[in-house]
XYZ file of C-alpha atoms in Angstrom:
676
model
C 28.610 -9.174 -16.624
C 24.922 -8.889 -16.397
C 23.049 -8.098 -19.322
C 19.658 -6.693 -19.294
C 16.631 -9.072 -20.014
C 13.332 -8.778 -21.652
C 11.446 -5.807 -19.587
C 8.931 -6.703 -17.054
C 5.643 -5.462 -17.376
C 4.995 -2.697 -14.749
C 2.657 -2.887 -12.092
C -0.611 -1.402 -12.172
C -0.900 2.176 -11.406
C -3.654 3.721 -9.534
C -4.350 7.036 -7.431
C -6.861 6.709 -4.960
C -9.582 8.683 -5.742
C -13.572 9.926 -5.438
C -15.622 12.988 -4.151
C -18.527 14.996 -4.367
C -20.803 12.660 -6.452
C -20.855 9.900 -8.533
C -20.813 11.707 -11.669
C -17.989 14.159 -10.608
C -15.788 11.118 -9.470
C -16.604 9.471 -13.308
C -15.333 12.601 -15.011
C -12.132 12.256 -12.766
C -11.697 8.621 -13.562
C -11.914 9.072 -17.185
C -9.349 12.083 -16.790
C -6.994 9.779 -14.843
C -7.409 6.806 -17.184
C -6.787 9.226 -20.324
C -3.197 10.239 -18.600
C -2.140 6.753 -18.897
C -3.283 5.189 -15.062
C -3.717 1.353 -15.871
C -6.445 0.590 -12.765
C -8.930 2.066 -10.630
C -9.101 2.776 -7.295
C -12.394 3.914 -5.456
C -12.554 5.831 -2.708
C -15.850 5.860 -0.791
C -17.206 8.274 1.409
C -17.721 7.789 5.034
C -21.188 7.058 5.142
C -20.807 4.463 2.532
C -18.290 2.735 4.291
C -19.991 2.547 7.276
C -23.521 1.740 5.818
C -25.341 4.720 6.166
C -27.628 6.812 3.546
C -26.406 10.248 3.274
C -29.573 11.687 4.601
C -28.954 9.661 8.360
C -27.859 12.102 11.100
C -24.157 10.993 11.417
C -23.796 11.308 7.794
C -23.852 14.891 8.114
C -21.158 16.854 6.855
C -19.356 13.581 5.567
C -21.171 13.288 2.400
C -18.984 12.905 -0.377
C -15.952 14.173 1.615
C -13.542 11.917 1.723
C -14.952 9.817 -1.152
C -18.030 9.297 -3.494
C -21.320 8.447 -1.802
C -22.963 5.396 -3.097
C -26.458 4.880 -2.204
C -27.898 2.419 -4.872
C -27.454 0.857 -7.969
C -28.199 4.114 -9.668
C -24.721 5.553 -8.300
C -22.856 2.782 -9.190
C -24.026 3.147 -12.834
C -23.064 6.870 -12.798
C -19.919 6.200 -11.067
C -18.484 3.571 -14.200
C -20.575 5.529 -16.947
C -18.411 4.762 -19.959
C -15.730 2.751 -18.474
C -16.196 -0.888 -19.669
C -16.061 -2.951 -16.536
C -14.899 -6.287 -18.148
C -11.751 -4.398 -19.120
C -11.037 -2.558 -16.331
C -9.182 -3.546 -12.749
C -11.177 -1.748 -9.950
C -10.032 -1.902 -6.355
C -12.636 -0.650 -3.992
C -11.338 0.458 -0.718
C -14.786 -0.747 0.957
C -15.004 -3.343 4.083
C -17.940 -3.393 6.460
C -20.476 -3.015 3.519
C -17.865 -4.616 1.330
C -20.518 -7.532 -0.043
C -23.135 -4.791 -0.805
C -20.758 -2.782 -2.680
C -19.664 -5.940 -4.916
C -23.276 -6.954 -5.745
C -23.531 -3.307 -6.889
C -20.619 -3.745 -9.169
C -21.391 -7.011 -10.475
C -25.121 -5.752 -11.318
C -23.588 -2.694 -12.917
C -21.294 -4.694 -15.171
C -24.244 -7.035 -16.113
C -26.131 -4.680 -17.234
C -23.068 -3.206 -19.344
C -23.507 -7.049 -20.892
C -19.880 -7.965 -19.554
C -19.055 -11.541 -18.293
C -18.827 -11.338 -14.584
C -16.316 -14.436 -14.716
C -13.781 -12.027 -16.693
C -14.238 -9.023 -13.702
C -10.861 -8.268 -12.525
C -10.358 -6.355 -9.041
C -10.116 -6.123 -5.096
C -12.694 -5.435 -2.552
C -10.828 -4.318 0.707
C -13.158 -6.471 3.225
C -10.451 -6.636 6.008
C -12.629 -5.943 8.459
C -9.990 -6.763 11.513
C -7.754 -3.774 10.929
C -11.196 -1.661 10.974
C -11.465 -2.536 14.526
C -7.496 -1.546 15.137
C -7.347 1.489 13.098
C -9.637 2.990 10.598
C -12.842 2.616 12.661
C -15.479 1.933 9.668
C -16.555 -1.262 11.213
C -20.070 -1.999 11.394
C -20.820 -5.608 12.679
C -19.305 -8.093 15.406
C -16.590 -9.928 14.712
C -18.423 -13.233 14.071
C -20.794 -11.854 11.816
C -17.783 -9.789 9.782
C -16.019 -12.881 9.306
C -18.885 -14.544 8.000
C -19.484 -11.539 5.555
C -15.928 -12.483 4.183
C -16.317 -15.875 3.791
C -19.503 -16.145 2.171
C -17.656 -13.434 -0.422
C -14.967 -15.502 -0.764
C -16.920 -18.727 -1.516
C -19.039 -16.689 -3.956
C -16.005 -14.980 -6.022
C -13.966 -18.356 -6.090
C -17.111 -20.010 -7.792
C -18.608 -16.942 -10.001
C -16.003 -14.179 -10.391
C -12.726 -16.392 -10.242
C -10.591 -13.540 -11.120
C -11.633 -11.395 -8.336
C -9.858 -10.714 -5.438
C -12.552 -10.754 -2.372
C -10.096 -9.693 -0.013
C -7.171 -7.624 0.538
C -5.830 -8.169 3.998
C -4.442 -4.354 4.774
C -1.421 -4.048 6.923
C -1.076 -0.370 5.613
C -3.713 0.493 8.311
C -1.879 -0.939 10.610
C 1.278 0.692 10.536
C -0.861 4.435 10.356
C -2.021 3.327 13.827
C 1.457 2.712 15.027
C 2.643 -0.953 14.145
C 6.458 -1.548 13.981
C 7.565 -3.767 10.813
C 7.531 -6.734 12.804
C 3.902 -6.000 14.059
C 2.702 -5.001 10.498
C 3.670 -8.462 9.154
C 2.462 -10.455 12.329
C -0.926 -9.225 12.623
C -1.353 -9.290 8.909
C -0.975 -13.063 8.640
C -2.976 -13.621 11.571
C -5.773 -12.051 9.912
C -5.215 -14.240 6.933
C -4.962 -17.898 8.599
C -8.328 -16.285 10.267
C -10.252 -16.077 7.329
C -8.562 -18.849 5.581
C -9.484 -20.971 8.340
C -12.983 -19.846 8.365
C -13.067 -20.669 4.581
C -11.935 -23.900 5.190
C -13.695 -24.645 7.922
C -17.375 -23.236 6.483
C -17.655 -26.071 4.051
C -18.548 -23.646 1.322
C -15.471 -24.590 -0.692
C -14.272 -27.801 -1.585
C -10.950 -28.929 0.199
C -9.211 -29.313 -3.315
C -10.088 -25.719 -4.056
C -8.361 -24.126 -1.186
C -5.472 -23.433 -3.682
C -8.026 -21.352 -5.520
C -8.918 -19.426 -2.445
C -5.538 -18.844 -1.535
C -4.298 -17.490 -4.966
C -7.135 -14.775 -4.737
C -5.861 -13.705 -1.384
C -4.113 -10.441 -1.717
C -2.671 -7.692 0.858
C -2.290 -3.934 0.930
C 0.757 -2.857 2.391
C 2.429 0.417 4.089
C 6.055 1.242 2.711
C 7.414 4.206 4.947
C 10.786 6.281 4.439
C 12.903 3.676 5.767
C 13.043 2.175 2.637
C 15.845 -0.559 3.361
C 13.765 -1.942 6.073
C 10.422 -1.554 4.182
C 11.789 -3.487 1.383
C 12.978 -6.406 3.819
C 9.743 -6.261 5.424
C 8.034 -7.434 2.217
C 11.008 -10.114 1.410
C 10.211 -11.433 4.906
C 6.042 -11.093 4.207
C 6.249 -13.096 1.238
C 8.743 -15.880 2.295
C 6.173 -16.297 5.261
C 3.405 -16.477 3.104
C 5.242 -19.029 1.360
C 5.293 -21.412 4.521
C 1.958 -20.549 5.597
C 0.296 -21.784 2.514
C 2.503 -24.785 1.894
C 2.420 -26.164 5.460
C -1.088 -24.843 6.911
C -3.117 -25.131 3.886
C -1.101 -27.832 1.692
C -0.846 -25.613 -1.111
C 1.183 -27.254 -3.597
C 0.959 -24.983 -6.985
C 3.849 -22.280 -6.892
C 1.799 -19.639 -8.593
C -1.241 -20.007 -6.162
C 1.218 -19.415 -3.127
C 2.604 -16.196 -5.040
C 2.645 -12.904 -2.281
C 0.582 -10.973 -4.197
C 0.178 -7.045 -2.903
C -0.820 -3.779 -3.712
C 0.674 -0.521 -1.773
C -0.075 2.768 -0.874
C 3.378 4.563 0.661
C 3.117 5.790 3.490
C 0.402 8.909 4.414
C 1.384 8.878 8.301
C 4.537 10.622 7.661
C 3.481 13.250 4.992
C 4.160 16.522 6.903
C 2.311 19.949 6.817
C 5.550 21.839 7.290
C 7.671 22.526 4.394
C 5.178 19.774 2.561
C 7.317 20.067 -0.701
C 9.491 17.662 1.239
C 7.026 15.060 0.842
C 7.663 14.455 -2.776
C 11.107 12.811 -2.047
C 9.400 10.715 0.714
C 7.190 9.406 -1.590
C 9.604 8.351 -4.082
C 12.016 6.930 -1.442
C 8.775 4.957 -0.157
C 8.011 3.732 -3.761
C 11.501 2.589 -4.283
C 10.899 0.177 -1.180
C 8.338 -1.647 -3.012
C 9.569 -1.662 -6.629
C 13.309 -2.280 -6.460
C 13.059 -5.919 -5.667
C 11.520 -8.038 -8.190
C 11.216 -10.949 -5.765
C 9.210 -8.576 -3.599
C 7.436 -6.298 -6.159
C 4.172 -4.885 -5.564
C 1.463 -5.747 -8.036
C -0.163 -2.568 -7.833
C 0.963 0.839 -6.384
C -0.940 4.082 -5.670
C 0.885 6.949 -4.205
C -0.295 9.803 -2.244
C -0.003 13.268 -3.159
C 2.367 15.798 -2.008
C -0.456 17.787 -0.129
C -2.585 15.359 1.533
C -1.549 16.482 5.238
C -3.006 20.039 3.912
C -6.364 18.964 2.825
C -7.956 17.130 -0.395
C -5.636 16.870 -3.348
C -6.672 18.484 -6.989
C -6.335 16.159 -9.781
C -2.893 18.162 -10.975
C -1.808 16.884 -7.269
C -2.811 13.224 -8.499
C -1.478 13.479 -11.952
C 2.036 14.624 -10.239
C 1.785 11.215 -8.271
C 0.929 9.039 -11.324
C 3.963 10.610 -13.326
C 6.323 9.929 -10.460
C 5.446 5.926 -11.161
C 5.536 6.192 -14.835
C 9.009 7.887 -14.689
C 10.296 4.854 -12.567
C 8.448 2.414 -14.587
C 9.086 3.768 -18.227
C 12.331 5.714 -18.178
C 14.371 3.844 -15.698
C 16.034 0.372 -16.371
C 14.665 -1.139 -13.467
C 12.175 -3.349 -15.164
C 14.869 -5.054 -17.175
C 16.640 -6.952 -14.287
C 16.132 -9.717 -12.151
C 16.245 -9.275 -8.631
C 18.912 -6.945 -7.798
C 19.148 -7.788 -4.128
C 19.821 -11.251 -4.149
C 22.874 -12.621 -2.476
C 23.150 -9.378 -0.218
C 23.844 -10.099 3.314
C 22.694 -7.222 4.800
C 19.168 -7.276 3.164
C 19.300 -11.280 3.987
C 20.109 -10.664 7.635
C 17.739 -8.151 8.202
C 14.854 -9.740 6.500
C 15.437 -13.066 8.737
C 15.438 -10.694 11.737
C 11.787 -9.372 10.795
C 11.030 -12.865 9.846
C 11.777 -14.285 13.324
C 10.056 -11.251 15.185
C 7.093 -12.186 13.080
C 6.776 -15.627 13.821
C 6.876 -15.050 17.697
C 4.194 -12.820 17.668
C 2.081 -14.834 15.779
C 2.696 -17.554 18.246
C 1.561 -15.034 20.624
C -1.553 -14.276 19.086
C -2.378 -17.789 18.058
C -2.170 -19.021 21.706
C -4.989 -16.484 22.589
C -7.112 -18.168 20.237
C -6.317 -16.400 16.642
C -6.841 -12.796 15.920
C -10.476 -12.469 16.778
C -10.013 -12.997 20.390
C -6.719 -10.541 20.476
C -9.053 -8.091 18.398
C -11.829 -8.391 21.156
C -9.399 -8.829 24.590
C -7.992 -5.270 23.448
C -4.408 -6.867 23.011
C -3.820 -5.770 19.558
C -5.314 -2.019 19.681
C -3.054 -1.897 23.066
C 0.121 -2.829 21.277
C -0.830 -0.566 18.512
C -1.523 2.393 20.749
C 1.509 1.730 22.518
C 4.022 1.624 19.743
C 2.295 4.616 18.320
C 2.763 6.598 21.459
C 6.503 5.299 21.428
C 7.281 6.789 18.006
C 5.512 10.189 18.856
C 7.980 10.267 21.770
C 10.464 9.636 19.604
C 9.932 12.315 17.320
C 9.302 14.870 20.550
C 12.886 14.206 21.803
C 14.142 14.668 18.182
C 15.530 10.751 18.133
C 13.342 10.632 15.448
C 14.447 13.173 12.858
C 11.354 14.801 10.679
C 12.921 17.132 8.094
C 11.178 20.478 8.251
C 9.573 19.735 11.636
C 11.441 18.638 14.390
C 15.309 19.632 12.410
C 15.941 22.078 9.728
C 12.673 24.047 10.067
C 13.763 27.130 8.542
C 12.504 27.960 5.095
C 12.148 29.661 2.314
C 8.527 30.625 1.364
C 7.272 28.045 -0.892
C 5.162 29.053 -3.803
C 3.218 25.757 -3.715
C 1.364 26.853 -0.522
C 1.693 30.686 -1.203
C -2.331 30.793 -1.502
C -3.283 27.749 0.944
C -6.940 28.435 -0.428
C -6.057 27.206 -3.631
C -3.487 24.535 -2.724
C -6.045 22.119 -1.807
C -9.187 20.961 -3.672
C -12.448 21.783 -1.793
C -15.737 19.837 -1.980
C -18.698 22.008 -2.739
C -21.087 21.874 0.053
C -23.788 21.914 -2.339
C -22.906 18.825 -3.506
C -24.181 16.999 -0.694
C -27.644 18.679 -1.000
C -27.677 17.738 -4.725
C -26.977 13.605 -3.167
C -29.868 14.173 -0.584
C -31.830 15.079 -3.400
C -31.252 12.447 -5.718
C -31.447 9.678 -3.082
C -35.014 10.965 -2.086
C -36.001 10.901 -5.914
C -34.274 7.232 -6.031
C -36.757 6.000 -3.099
C -39.777 7.471 -4.408
C -39.527 5.937 -8.075
C -38.523 2.789 -6.996
C -40.592 -0.219 -6.828
C -40.955 0.079 -3.020
C -42.830 -3.695 -2.712
C -39.582 -5.084 -4.529
C -37.264 -3.373 -1.984
C -39.331 -4.349 0.921
C -39.554 -7.974 0.164
C -35.742 -8.359 -0.585
C -34.956 -6.707 2.541
C -37.153 -9.202 4.254
C -35.468 -12.020 2.510
C -31.908 -10.974 3.424
C -32.890 -10.606 7.252
C -34.341 -14.171 6.777
C -30.938 -15.709 4.889
C -28.845 -13.460 7.474
C -30.477 -15.996 10.486
C -29.654 -18.662 8.863
C -26.125 -19.843 7.678
C -26.881 -19.892 3.848
C -24.657 -17.409 1.792
C -25.721 -13.847 1.574
C -24.278 -13.041 -1.432
C -27.490 -13.875 -3.738
C -29.916 -12.516 -1.521
C -27.674 -9.359 -1.327
C -27.575 -9.277 -5.219
C -31.298 -9.452 -4.989
C -31.274 -6.138 -2.633
C -29.087 -4.585 -5.089
C -31.354 -5.336 -8.368
C -34.547 -4.333 -6.410
C -33.253 -0.143 -5.440
C -32.266 -1.028 -2.109
C -29.920 1.484 -0.706
C -26.782 1.130 1.333
C -28.218 2.209 4.729
C -31.501 -0.328 4.266
C -28.863 -3.143 3.346
C -26.502 -2.164 6.379
C -29.880 -1.843 9.139
C -31.399 -5.042 7.894
C -28.101 -6.933 9.105
C -27.807 -4.531 12.172
C -30.958 -5.854 13.127
C -30.249 -9.356 13.063
C -26.341 -8.873 14.092
C -26.180 -6.312 16.123
C -23.461 -3.332 16.228
C -20.177 -3.354 17.624
C -17.837 -0.824 19.172
C -14.168 -2.015 19.515
C -11.558 -1.398 22.337
C -10.221 1.794 22.221
C -6.820 0.887 23.984
C -5.825 3.880 25.721
C -6.461 2.275 29.479
C -4.032 -0.169 28.635
C -1.108 1.721 26.890
C 2.112 2.170 28.949
C 3.571 5.563 29.905
C 5.289 6.566 26.858
C 7.253 9.719 28.273
C 8.820 9.779 31.736
C 8.064 13.014 33.568
C 11.944 13.524 34.199
C 12.796 16.138 36.490
C 12.571 19.437 35.097
C 11.333 18.105 31.711
C 7.999 19.782 29.977
C 6.063 16.722 31.042
C 6.589 17.184 34.518
C 5.859 21.004 34.401
C 2.550 20.145 32.391
C 1.561 17.716 35.678
C 2.441 20.406 37.805
C 0.137 22.727 35.960
C -2.634 20.025 35.674
C -2.756 19.179 39.554
C -2.492 23.119 40.797
C -5.214 24.024 38.169
C -7.277 21.143 39.551
C -6.675 22.156 42.994
C -7.760 25.804 42.574
C -11.303 24.779 40.768
C -11.935 22.314 43.766
C -12.139 19.549 41.696
C -10.250 16.297 42.584
C -8.719 15.805 39.073
C -9.008 17.863 35.797
C -11.464 16.002 33.280
C -10.751 16.154 29.726
C -13.323 14.504 27.171
C -11.909 13.555 23.718
C -14.440 13.013 21.054
C -14.548 12.340 17.797
C -17.989 13.713 16.295
C -19.346 12.160 12.740
C -18.077 9.059 10.806
C -14.195 9.413 10.997
C -12.554 6.505 12.215
C -9.065 7.558 11.926
C -8.516 7.607 15.876
C -4.863 7.486 16.151
C -4.639 10.733 17.155
C -7.506 11.178 19.524
C -5.813 8.548 21.204
C -2.274 9.863 21.514
C -3.932 12.851 23.151
C -5.869 10.876 25.232
C -2.925 9.072 26.814
C -0.691 11.638 27.237
C -3.569 13.863 28.962
C -3.660 10.669 31.219
C 0.032 10.515 31.553
C -0.065 14.222 32.547
C -2.773 13.942 35.407
C -6.150 14.295 33.514
C -9.183 12.035 33.976
C -9.729 11.355 30.337
C -13.422 10.414 29.122
C -13.297 8.935 25.628
C -15.705 6.842 24.564
C -14.461 6.089 20.992
C -15.473 6.880 17.345
C -18.618 7.814 15.898
C -20.574 9.723 18.120
C -23.010 12.559 17.080
C -22.545 16.101 18.249
C -25.389 15.438 21.360
C -24.009 12.528 22.189
C -20.404 14.238 22.753
C -22.518 17.510 24.543
C -24.234 15.181 26.886
C -21.157 13.251 27.901
C -19.590 16.702 28.808
C -22.451 17.460 30.948
C -22.621 14.174 32.771
C -18.761 13.854 33.583
C -18.555 17.539 33.973
C -15.450 18.069 32.315
C -13.222 20.724 32.077
C -12.289 20.846 28.450
C -14.117 18.988 25.285
C -11.235 18.199 22.728
C -12.474 17.310 18.993
C -10.793 15.419 16.414
C -11.880 15.230 12.987
C -9.647 14.192 9.924
C -12.763 13.754 7.308
C -13.003 17.470 6.554
C -16.527 17.763 8.375
C -15.149 20.338 11.278
C -16.785 23.311 9.671
C -20.164 21.519 10.345
C -19.879 19.440 13.420
C -17.745 21.787 15.697
C -20.292 24.417 15.418
C -23.038 22.325 15.965
C -21.489 20.921 19.606
C -20.777 24.674 20.237
C -24.258 25.603 19.937
C -25.690 22.545 22.077
C -23.208 23.265 24.797
C -24.543 26.749 24.894
C -28.060 25.519 24.813
C -26.885 23.039 28.015
C -25.855 26.079 29.859
C -21.636 25.332 29.905
C -20.153 28.413 29.273
C -16.876 28.126 30.612
C -15.808 24.762 28.972
C -13.298 25.415 26.510
C -13.762 23.312 22.973
C -10.325 22.628 21.341
C -10.101 21.051 18.019
C -7.498 18.796 16.337
C -7.304 17.431 12.097
C -6.307 18.084 8.854
C -7.956 21.850 9.032
C -7.051 24.200 6.477
C -5.811 27.688 8.120
C -9.000 29.549 6.840
C -11.463 26.966 8.290
C -9.216 27.261 11.553
C -9.771 30.980 11.908
C -13.557 30.599 10.993
C -13.522 27.969 14.184
C -11.816 30.350 16.420
C -14.376 32.927 15.336
C -17.344 30.972 16.525
C -15.875 30.214 19.698
C -13.500 27.312 19.709
C -10.595 28.205 21.868
C -7.445 26.672 19.615
C -7.193 24.544 16.575
C -4.348 22.083 16.240
C -2.919 20.458 12.921
C -0.319 17.903 11.851
C 2.162 20.424 12.270
C 1.778 20.687 16.177
C 3.880 17.783 16.806
C 4.758 18.185 20.279
C 1.847 16.499 22.288
C 2.913 17.230 25.438
C 3.153 20.855 24.815
C -0.456 20.367 23.407
C -1.669 19.384 27.139
C -0.262 22.232 28.612
C -2.034 24.266 26.167
C -5.332 22.783 26.901
C -4.273 23.567 30.752
C -3.490 27.167 29.723
C -7.393 27.197 27.847
C -8.905 25.644 31.115
C -7.185 28.491 33.235
C -8.329 31.352 30.803
C -11.955 29.912 30.318
C -12.012 29.834 34.368
C -10.224 33.131 34.982
C -7.533 32.134 36.651
C -4.039 33.683 36.439
C -1.718 31.905 33.946
C 0.059 29.152 35.624
C 4.086 29.390 36.223
C 6.273 26.633 37.434
C 7.898 27.285 40.971
C 11.226 28.207 40.876
C 13.631 25.154 41.043
C 17.344 25.307 42.810
C 18.627 25.605 39.454
C 16.589 28.609 39.032
C 17.298 30.123 42.606
């Protein structure tokens, strides 16, 4: 009989948090730490993530929405006021601007009197997955890998307990990756980064073990928790093999697969959102039950994230889920409870073999960067995501409360939707803008400009950029200034969308819904005297989560539309210019960041100013019901949210709105032999 052993130490418990202003977020962090949270996970707003100051035109409506705005070292001071950084493990979800945020963090730690060699935490800093999923990339792949390499070399020498990169398969799964693709593409990224560090000459060969020891991963865990657990075991086995065979790391401790997790937000539903609690629990079990593949840090989403921004109470509920498992159950008293399981070993081996085969394909292309630039990875993810959506629409994949068991009693949790989520005060954006203006006015301008000039000079050489970045932080340079100085040297990058190369996911079967929608599209185009109906899919603002927009674009293409999709990060002016130039029949806007209340009306106003009156505008995203009604009141034709899971149905609705806007009679399908 197996006796319980000494209890293992629980994993780090975090909640992903940040909003409005640095001082508001600081108060939230203090409350969460007081409730027993053992680490911090900082969510930055989109301007900070993409290297814009809060007063940039693209930042409008985005300031403080999905995270905290950090524009300079003063904001970082306020963010961690009263929180001793030498004693705090801090994870920062930051990528393109990761070097900048780490510099600000180090400077504030030094001001607190901390020994920076004792700082612990993580900068996400995985730019590859930004090209494929989240869309907060700024620079081209080459310079981006250089920034990562410079950070790794600097931290190994100066902040040895810091994880300078957190390779993220989490967002790959959100973008549609299968477990095999998730393992393979994340591992290809790790190989690319480690090769770059090894080849840079900045780290002696004998210290590559120290580099490997600080590489961490950030993964996703879906509700298929047996498969997800096997995925983590396969990940660990593959990492052991790669680090030993490719990099010659002989110390088992340095080869340990170290990962943190946020469980799947993609699977959270707007319909019957109370079901999300059990989904979150099952997903947490996938990364905690198996000791040999247990996460080092866990953060759970809140039950209402498909509705909007969680409140502090919602985040507390998610923290308590972790604490009950760690402190009330006996899980941490035993070794790995799955060792010797034939089912687990067989599934793990299958995932491992599939991942190694896909890795071989990517390496034949020259590695992960050429595979990104060619569009191979993005097309694969768009195709996998389209296949998943098709399975949900057909009912093959069952989602409780969405495509089955959808009858429900009224939920007390959502009886008042306006109070079931947190709403960012619009006035906070103005306070951030005023504070930014005051910061610029109060700094030593000559010192700031001198630091920026030195940054650009170093960027034009092969020297490590971290010292020049630290000098910028100390001189009061802003996030946008640091980023645009590097943009001048490195340029900017627009990643492939993957839409054109995605295969057809849903067959137009005789009598099926897609066939009927295709007939409606063709008939409407003919009645309007157009060769094809044209749909513009636009993403205004800085929201880079393009999965939904891509799926609409692919299905509209398959239904016979000519689709105009230019990717992410567009101003309302650019979207309207494209709509006029392409003479489109409908404009579809996708926004998941909460900026819809400001950006959508701006698009409508600009269309009217351009004399475009008969082109309907539809909107999709995480949009509270009250906001949806307000958008319709100012002229939006239709609003779609995550509960509208039938993409073909949405395309049919778009055709209906085009016919209505052009005063055509509602379209009805021609009778078939079966209906005669």
